[in-house]
Amino acid sequence: MMLDVNEVSYTYGDREIGVWALDNIYASFEPGHFYGIIGPNGCGKSTLLDLLCGHKFPDRGSVSYWGRLLSAYGKKALAQNIALVPQALPLNFPYTAREVVTMGRYPHLRRFAAPTADDRDCVDAVIDQCEAQSLAPRYMTALSGGEKQRVVFARALAQDTPVLLLDEPCANLDVCYALLLLDIAAQKVREEKRTVVAVMHDINLAARYCDQLIFMKDGRIQAAGATAKVLDEGILKDIFGVEAKLVVEPAIGAPQVVFLR
Ligand code: ADP
Ligand code: MG
């Protein structure tokens, strides 16, 4: 197994109070799959991503990468393998967008070394791929929420990791850039056998792009598996309390959801 979550519980507070942000979670992630994590606000999705990249460590259970605990990896080794695009973007320093994308290369640089010509080529290629040329010279502090989000996604691509974790990557994007971002992620999965794990609120985008879905509620996993198997009207009712109708849309060959209320 590549990335394996085994019996994991996590609390932000006192364990004695027994409020678990994650409560006995099992999950595993393999190369060449696009995983979607779906669930209500506050159910533990971002917490799970933080545990998957070693930003947090479980109070119970373990997270391992290729059979070794995440906590046994050094920071640099982890950053060479797992990239996170966080939900809240903490970038309020006056860096240009290009500088931020270049930071994605830092885990690959030798100690105290400056980016090489190859690193600069990689940054240029990623900026082109993300259609962010016009953003590159601008200061992050002067960008809109959606523009910042595109730059931070580009930084994660420049990090060039086998595993890409995306926390609501399309939250601030217009439909055109949302599709561009997800197409790039899907291409990484299909052609380079990378692993993408994305927290998504748009169930129709998740149904279209993710081949595996994980439904969470109250810190637990309610259902997980192949999209075609787990996505149905029952799970949407269970998780969100909404009535929905599932139809397969031939134009995209994927199930899509119509919400009835
Ligand atoms: P999601 O991403 O699914 O919306 P989170 O993983 O961010 O949810 O949060 C899970 C639970 O943990 C929520 O109840 C949230 O209020 C709580 N939580 C998140 N971050 C903190 C924090 N820094 N301190 C205390 N509680 C937190
Ligand atoms: Mg979240």
mmCIF file of C-alpha atoms and ligand atoms in Angstrom:
data_model
loop_
_atom_site.group_PDB
_atom_site.id
_atom_site.type_symbol
_atom_site.label_atom_id
_atom_site.label_comp_id
_atom_site.label_asym_id
_atom_site.label_seq_id
_atom_site.Cartn_x
_atom_site.Cartn_y
_atom_site.Cartn_z
ATOM 1 C CA MET A 1 0.000 0.000 0.000
ATOM 2 C CA MET A 2 1.249 3.465 -0.792
ATOM 3 C CA LEU A 3 -0.457 5.841 1.630
ATOM 4 C CA ASP A 4 -2.235 4.046 4.419
ATOM 5 C CA VAL A 5 -4.416 5.403 7.227
ATOM 6 C CA ASN A 6 -4.892 2.803 9.911
ATOM 7 C CA GLU A 7 -7.304 3.179 12.845
ATOM 8 C CA VAL A 8 -6.626 6.896 13.055
ATOM 9 C CA SER A 9 -8.229 9.209 15.605
ATOM 10 C CA TYR A 10 -7.377 12.866 16.109
ATOM 11 C CA THR A 11 -8.613 15.514 18.520
ATOM 12 C CA TYR A 12 -7.931 19.251 18.682
ATOM 13 C CA GLY A 13 -8.820 19.356 22.345
ATOM 14 C CA ASP A 14 -8.616 17.198 25.369
ATOM 15 C CA ARG A 15 -8.834 13.485 24.652
ATOM 16 C CA GLU A 16 -10.719 12.989 27.899
ATOM 17 C CA ILE A 17 -13.581 15.131 26.622
ATOM 18 C CA GLY A 18 -13.822 12.664 23.762
ATOM 19 C CA VAL A 19 -14.453 15.068 20.907
ATOM 20 C CA TRP A 20 -12.722 13.448 17.967
ATOM 21 C CA ALA A 21 -12.272 15.436 14.776
ATOM 22 C CA LEU A 22 -11.399 12.057 13.269
ATOM 23 C CA ASP A 23 -12.741 8.923 14.851
ATOM 24 C CA ASN A 24 -11.213 5.567 13.914
ATOM 25 C CA ILE A 25 -10.525 6.185 10.250
ATOM 26 C CA TYR A 26 -9.249 3.587 7.804
ATOM 27 C CA ALA A 27 -8.315 4.538 4.250
ATOM 28 C CA SER A 28 -5.683 3.711 1.678
ATOM 29 C CA PHE A 29 -4.517 5.553 -1.387
ATOM 30 C CA GLU A 30 -2.764 4.033 -4.397
ATOM 31 C CA PRO A 31 -0.916 5.396 -7.447
ATOM 32 C CA GLY A 32 -3.013 6.163 -10.512
ATOM 33 C CA HIS A 33 -6.224 7.046 -8.696
ATOM 34 C CA PHE A 34 -8.139 10.286 -8.231
ATOM 35 C CA TYR A 35 -9.839 10.267 -4.820
ATOM 36 C CA GLY A 36 -12.593 12.649 -3.839
ATOM 37 C CA ILE A 37 -13.405 13.385 -0.210
ATOM 38 C CA ILE A 38 -16.971 14.553 0.311
ATOM 39 C CA GLY A 39 -18.771 15.548 3.482
ATOM 40 C CA PRO A 40 -20.444 18.364 5.414
ATOM 41 C CA ASN A 41 -18.605 21.345 6.898
ATOM 42 C CA GLY A 42 -16.633 20.374 9.960
ATOM 43 C CA CYS A 43 -16.697 16.603 9.354
ATOM 44 C CA GLY A 44 -12.890 16.329 9.390
ATOM 45 C CA LYS A 45 -11.861 16.558 5.719
ATOM 46 C CA SER A 46 -9.109 19.155 6.159
ATOM 47 C CA THR A 47 -7.897 17.404 9.297
ATOM 48 C CA LEU A 48 -7.540 14.188 7.304
ATOM 49 C CA LEU A 49 -5.478 15.942 4.612
ATOM 50 C CA ASP A 50 -3.231 17.451 7.300
ATOM 51 C CA LEU A 51 -2.608 13.944 8.642
ATOM 52 C CA LEU A 52 -1.946 12.616 5.128
ATOM 53 C CA CYS A 53 0.891 15.083 4.567
ATOM 54 C CA GLY A 54 2.402 14.928 8.048
ATOM 55 C CA HIS A 55 1.356 18.430 9.124
ATOM 56 C CA LYS A 56 -0.452 16.734 11.997
ATOM 57 C CA PHE A 57 0.096 13.357 13.608
ATOM 58 C CA PRO A 58 -2.642 11.029 14.860
ATOM 59 C CA ASP A 59 -3.478 10.684 18.556
ATOM 60 C CA ARG A 60 -4.320 7.054 17.901
ATOM 61 C CA GLY A 61 -3.463 4.801 14.993
ATOM 62 C CA SER A 62 -0.949 5.464 12.256
ATOM 63 C CA VAL A 63 -0.417 6.973 8.822
ATOM 64 C CA SER A 64 2.258 5.332 6.703
ATOM 65 C CA TYR A 65 3.768 5.950 3.293
ATOM 66 C CA TRP A 66 5.209 2.923 1.540
ATOM 67 C CA GLY A 67 5.110 0.970 4.782
ATOM 68 C CA ARG A 68 6.937 3.538 6.884
ATOM 69 C CA LEU A 69 5.326 5.911 9.398
ATOM 70 C CA LEU A 70 5.014 9.470 8.095
ATOM 71 C CA SER A 71 6.592 10.641 11.350
ATOM 72 C CA ALA A 72 9.737 8.694 10.417
ATOM 73 C CA TYR A 73 10.307 10.777 7.292
ATOM 74 C CA GLY A 74 12.256 14.026 7.358
ATOM 75 C CA LYS A 75 10.486 17.231 6.363
ATOM 76 C CA LYS A 76 12.348 17.471 3.074
ATOM 77 C CA ALA A 77 11.680 13.839 2.110
ATOM 78 C CA LEU A 78 7.979 14.332 2.843
ATOM 79 C CA ALA A 79 7.864 17.505 0.763
ATOM 80 C CA GLN A 80 9.472 15.636 -2.133
ATOM 81 C CA ASN A 81 6.649 13.100 -2.009
ATOM 82 C CA ILE A 82 3.471 14.787 -0.841
ATOM 83 C CA ALA A 83 2.205 18.270 -1.745
ATOM 84 C CA LEU A 84 -0.758 20.003 -0.115
ATOM 85 C CA VAL A 85 -2.815 22.839 -1.516
ATOM 86 C CA PRO A 86 -4.429 24.055 1.700
ATOM 87 C CA GLN A 87 -7.922 25.419 2.059
ATOM 88 C CA ALA A 88 -6.810 28.618 3.770
ATOM 89 C CA LEU A 89 -4.014 30.325 1.896
ATOM 90 C CA PRO A 90 -1.579 31.812 4.387
ATOM 91 C CA LEU A 91 0.297 33.969 1.889
ATOM 92 C CA ASN A 92 0.190 37.589 2.899
ATOM 93 C CA PHE A 93 3.821 38.431 2.245
ATOM 94 C CA PRO A 94 4.752 40.532 -0.772
ATOM 95 C CA TYR A 95 6.059 37.666 -2.910
ATOM 96 C CA THR A 96 5.330 37.616 -6.597
ATOM 97 C CA ALA A 97 3.321 34.704 -7.949
ATOM 98 C CA ARG A 98 6.423 33.420 -9.765
ATOM 99 C CA GLU A 99 8.379 33.443 -6.479
ATOM 100 C CA VAL A 100 5.618 31.443 -4.816
ATOM 101 C CA VAL A 101 5.582 28.858 -7.625
ATOM 102 C CA THR A 102 9.389 28.670 -7.386
ATOM 103 C CA MET A 103 9.032 27.774 -3.682
ATOM 104 C CA GLY A 104 7.580 24.482 -4.912
ATOM 105 C CA ARG A 105 11.096 23.602 -6.100
ATOM 106 C CA TYR A 106 12.749 24.175 -2.684
ATOM 107 C CA PRO A 107 12.386 20.559 -1.461
ATOM 108 C CA HIS A 108 14.387 19.487 -4.529
ATOM 109 C CA LEU A 109 17.270 21.946 -4.113
ATOM 110 C CA ARG A 110 20.541 21.028 -2.448
ATOM 111 C CA ARG A 111 21.176 22.777 0.856
ATOM 112 C CA PHE A 112 21.753 26.506 0.413
ATOM 113 C CA ALA A 113 21.621 26.072 -3.377
ATOM 114 C CA ALA A 114 19.740 28.481 -5.622
ATOM 115 C CA PRO A 115 17.200 27.219 -8.205
ATOM 116 C CA THR A 116 18.926 25.920 -11.335
ATOM 117 C CA ALA A 117 18.021 26.527 -14.973
ATOM 118 C CA ASP A 118 16.060 23.252 -14.843
ATOM 119 C CA ASP A 119 14.100 24.509 -11.842
ATOM 120 C CA ARG A 120 13.306 27.744 -13.672
ATOM 121 C CA ASP A 121 12.194 25.753 -16.737
ATOM 122 C CA CYS A 122 9.923 23.664 -14.539
ATOM 123 C CA VAL A 123 8.401 26.814 -13.010
ATOM 124 C CA ASP A 124 7.827 28.312 -16.478
ATOM 125 C CA ALA A 125 6.229 25.102 -17.731
ATOM 126 C CA VAL A 126 3.881 24.924 -14.762
ATOM 127 C CA ILE A 127 2.907 28.587 -15.113
ATOM 128 C CA ASP A 128 2.114 27.970 -18.801
ATOM 129 C CA GLN A 129 0.158 24.807 -18.022
ATOM 130 C CA CYS A 130 -1.921 26.696 -15.443
ATOM 131 C CA GLU A 131 -2.409 29.603 -17.866
ATOM 132 C CA ALA A 132 -1.039 31.887 -15.176
ATOM 133 C CA GLN A 133 1.460 33.880 -17.278
ATOM 134 C CA SER A 134 -0.280 37.172 -16.542
ATOM 135 C CA LEU A 135 -0.258 36.464 -12.805
ATOM 136 C CA ALA A 136 3.442 35.525 -12.619
ATOM 137 C CA PRO A 137 4.947 39.014 -12.119
ATOM 138 C CA ARG A 138 2.208 40.205 -9.785
ATOM 139 C CA TYR A 139 2.359 40.324 -5.984
ATOM 140 C CA MET A 140 0.307 37.722 -4.151
ATOM 141 C CA THR A 141 -1.098 40.436 -1.901
ATOM 142 C CA ALA A 142 -2.667 42.061 -4.973
ATOM 143 C CA LEU A 143 -4.364 38.909 -6.305
ATOM 144 C CA SER A 144 -7.982 37.855 -5.883
ATOM 145 C CA GLY A 145 -8.861 34.743 -3.895
ATOM 146 C CA GLY A 146 -9.249 32.645 -7.037
ATOM 147 C CA GLU A 147 -6.021 33.966 -8.543
ATOM 148 C CA LYS A 148 -4.110 33.144 -5.341
ATOM 149 C CA GLN A 149 -5.594 29.672 -5.366
ATOM 150 C CA ARG A 150 -4.367 29.082 -8.917
ATOM 151 C CA VAL A 151 -0.856 30.178 -7.923
ATOM 152 C CA VAL A 152 -0.778 27.862 -4.916
ATOM 153 C CA PHE A 153 -1.946 24.985 -7.129
ATOM 154 C CA ALA A 154 0.880 25.823 -9.538
ATOM 155 C CA ARG A 155 3.328 25.774 -6.612
ATOM 156 C CA ALA A 156 2.140 22.265 -5.752
ATOM 157 C CA LEU A 157 2.636 21.155 -9.379
ATOM 158 C CA ALA A 158 6.162 22.597 -9.329
ATOM 159 C CA GLN A 159 6.793 20.492 -6.237
ATOM 160 C CA ASP A 160 6.401 17.537 -8.620
ATOM 161 C CA THR A 161 5.336 14.966 -6.031
ATOM 162 C CA PRO A 162 3.802 11.495 -6.470
ATOM 163 C CA VAL A 163 0.963 12.553 -4.150
ATOM 164 C CA LEU A 164 -1.075 15.747 -4.538
ATOM 165 C CA LEU A 165 -3.556 16.721 -1.815
ATOM 166 C CA LEU A 166 -6.080 19.422 -2.745
ATOM 167 C CA ASP A 167 -8.350 21.023 -0.149
ATOM 168 C CA GLU A 168 -11.377 22.507 -1.929
ATOM 169 C CA PRO A 169 -9.179 23.461 -4.891
ATOM 170 C CA CYS A 170 -12.046 24.925 -6.917
ATOM 171 C CA ALA A 171 -13.711 26.860 -4.099
ATOM 172 C CA ASN A 172 -12.829 30.280 -5.505
ATOM 173 C CA LEU A 173 -12.448 29.407 -9.167
ATOM 174 C CA ASP A 174 -14.732 30.203 -12.059
ATOM 175 C CA VAL A 175 -15.956 27.166 -14.000
ATOM 176 C CA CYS A 176 -13.307 27.566 -16.707
ATOM 177 C CA TYR A 177 -10.371 27.482 -14.284
ATOM 178 C CA ALA A 178 -12.037 24.797 -12.175
ATOM 179 C CA LEU A 179 -12.140 22.517 -15.236
ATOM 180 C CA LEU A 180 -8.564 23.462 -16.181
ATOM 181 C CA LEU A 181 -7.292 22.631 -12.693
ATOM 182 C CA LEU A 182 -9.139 19.312 -12.528
ATOM 183 C CA ASP A 183 -8.060 18.390 -16.078
ATOM 184 C CA ILE A 184 -4.424 18.968 -15.094
ATOM 185 C CA ALA A 185 -4.863 16.879 -11.935
ATOM 186 C CA ALA A 186 -6.604 14.100 -13.903
ATOM 187 C CA GLN A 187 -3.814 14.096 -16.477
ATOM 188 C CA LYS A 188 -1.234 13.638 -13.689
ATOM 189 C CA VAL A 189 -3.217 10.649 -12.455
ATOM 190 C CA ARG A 190 -3.805 9.061 -15.858
ATOM 191 C CA GLU A 191 -0.497 9.664 -17.622
ATOM 192 C CA GLU A 192 1.975 9.765 -14.741
ATOM 193 C CA LYS A 193 0.229 7.462 -12.251
ATOM 194 C CA ARG A 194 0.261 10.102 -9.550
ATOM 195 C CA THR A 195 -2.247 10.101 -6.719
ATOM 196 C CA VAL A 196 -4.660 12.985 -6.265
ATOM 197 C CA VAL A 197 -6.783 13.313 -3.124
ATOM 198 C CA ALA A 198 -9.189 16.242 -3.392
ATOM 199 C CA VAL A 199 -11.752 17.558 -0.945
ATOM 200 C CA MET A 200 -14.646 18.601 -3.157
ATOM 201 C CA HIS A 201 -17.996 20.233 -2.439
ATOM 202 C CA ASP A 202 -19.229 20.103 -6.021
ATOM 203 C CA ILE A 203 -20.548 16.563 -6.215
ATOM 204 C CA ASN A 204 -20.964 16.700 -9.979
ATOM 205 C CA LEU A 205 -17.336 17.667 -10.504
ATOM 206 C CA ALA A 206 -16.319 14.937 -8.058
ATOM 207 C CA ALA A 207 -18.485 12.382 -9.896
ATOM 208 C CA ARG A 208 -16.869 13.341 -13.167
ATOM 209 C CA TYR A 209 -13.207 13.470 -12.138
ATOM 210 C CA CYS A 210 -12.787 11.101 -9.182
ATOM 211 C CA ASP A 211 -12.674 7.347 -9.753
ATOM 212 C CA GLN A 212 -12.842 6.781 -5.979
ATOM 213 C CA LEU A 213 -14.997 8.615 -3.421
ATOM 214 C CA ILE A 214 -14.772 8.799 0.350
ATOM 215 C CA PHE A 215 -17.898 10.073 2.111
ATOM 216 C CA MET A 216 -17.306 11.467 5.595
ATOM 217 C CA LYS A 217 -19.633 12.525 8.376
ATOM 218 C CA ASP A 218 -18.895 13.489 12.008
ATOM 219 C CA GLY A 219 -15.240 12.458 11.827
ATOM 220 C CA ARG A 220 -16.025 9.037 10.387
ATOM 221 C CA ILE A 221 -16.003 7.469 6.945
ATOM 222 C CA GLN A 222 -19.560 6.518 5.994
ATOM 223 C CA ALA A 223 -18.791 4.977 2.613
ATOM 224 C CA ALA A 224 -15.761 4.592 0.361
ATOM 225 C CA GLY A 225 -14.994 2.918 -2.930
ATOM 226 C CA ALA A 226 -15.315 3.219 -6.687
ATOM 227 C CA THR A 227 -17.444 6.230 -7.657
ATOM 228 C CA ALA A 228 -19.858 4.101 -9.685
ATOM 229 C CA LYS A 229 -20.454 1.896 -6.650
ATOM 230 C CA VAL A 230 -20.695 4.353 -3.753
ATOM 231 C CA LEU A 231 -22.318 7.422 -5.279
ATOM 232 C CA ASP A 232 -26.058 7.001 -4.975
ATOM 233 C CA GLU A 233 -29.150 8.788 -3.736
ATOM 234 C CA GLY A 234 -28.997 6.988 -0.377
ATOM 235 C CA ILE A 235 -25.545 8.191 0.590
ATOM 236 C CA LEU A 236 -26.385 11.812 -0.335
ATOM 237 C CA LYS A 237 -29.497 11.611 1.830
ATOM 238 C CA ASP A 238 -27.483 10.065 4.659
ATOM 239 C CA ILE A 239 -24.591 12.550 4.496
ATOM 240 C CA PHE A 240 -26.315 15.809 3.625
ATOM 241 C CA GLY A 241 -30.006 15.095 4.214
ATOM 242 C CA VAL A 242 -30.851 16.116 0.643
ATOM 243 C CA GLU A 243 -33.089 14.427 -1.904
ATOM 244 C CA ALA A 244 -31.233 13.788 -5.128
ATOM 245 C CA LYS A 245 -31.655 11.939 -8.381
ATOM 246 C CA LEU A 246 -28.712 10.305 -10.125
ATOM 247 C CA VAL A 247 -28.488 10.271 -13.911
ATOM 248 C CA VAL A 248 -25.663 9.103 -16.161
ATOM 249 C CA GLU A 249 -24.798 11.939 -18.507
ATOM 250 C CA PRO A 250 -23.668 10.435 -21.834
ATOM 251 C CA ALA A 251 -21.923 13.644 -22.920
ATOM 252 C CA ILE A 252 -19.286 13.087 -20.234
ATOM 253 C CA GLY A 253 -19.874 9.386 -19.463
ATOM 254 C CA ALA A 254 -20.226 10.063 -15.752
ATOM 255 C CA PRO A 255 -23.019 10.026 -13.200
ATOM 256 C CA GLN A 256 -24.403 13.455 -12.357
ATOM 257 C CA VAL A 257 -26.677 14.495 -9.550
ATOM 258 C CA VAL A 258 -29.820 16.579 -9.762
ATOM 259 C CA PHE A 259 -30.869 17.935 -6.371
ATOM 260 C CA LEU A 260 -34.597 17.798 -5.787
ATOM 261 C CA ARG A 261 -34.445 19.702 -2.529
HETATM 262 P P1 ADP B 1 -13.810 20.161 7.310
HETATM 263 O O1 ADP B 1 -12.551 20.406 6.550
HETATM 264 O O2 ADP B 1 -14.447 18.851 6.996
HETATM 265 O O3 ADP B 1 -14.800 21.277 7.164
HETATM 266 P P2 ADP B 1 -12.049 20.264 9.630
HETATM 267 O O4 ADP B 1 -11.198 19.067 9.425
HETATM 268 O O5 ADP B 1 -11.451 21.593 9.308
HETATM 269 O O6 ADP B 1 -13.449 20.081 8.870
HETATM 270 O O7 ADP B 1 -12.517 20.300 11.150
HETATM 271 C C1 ADP B 1 -13.014 19.157 11.802
HETATM 272 C C2 ADP B 1 -13.498 19.542 13.208
HETATM 273 O O8 ADP B 1 -12.400 20.003 13.976
HETATM 274 C C3 ADP B 1 -14.520 20.668 13.198
HETATM 275 O O9 ADP B 1 -15.464 20.410 14.189
HETATM 276 C C4 ADP B 1 -13.718 21.897 13.543
HETATM 277 O O10 ADP B 1 -14.509 22.844 14.218
HETATM 278 C C5 ADP B 1 -12.625 21.336 14.429
HETATM 279 N N1 ADP B 1 -11.370 22.095 14.279
HETATM 280 C C6 ADP B 1 -10.710 22.336 13.131
HETATM 281 N N2 ADP B 1 -9.582 23.044 13.349
HETATM 282 C C7 ADP B 1 -9.546 23.284 14.677
HETATM 283 C C8 ADP B 1 -8.633 23.975 15.542
HETATM 284 N N3 ADP B 1 -7.527 24.548 15.061
HETATM 285 N N4 ADP B 1 -8.932 23.994 16.869
HETATM 286 C C9 ADP B 1 -10.028 23.391 17.365
HETATM 287 N N5 ADP B 1 -10.922 22.732 16.607
HETATM 288 C C10 ADP B 1 -10.691 22.673 15.279
HETATM 289 MG MG MG B 2 -11.971 21.954 5.369
#
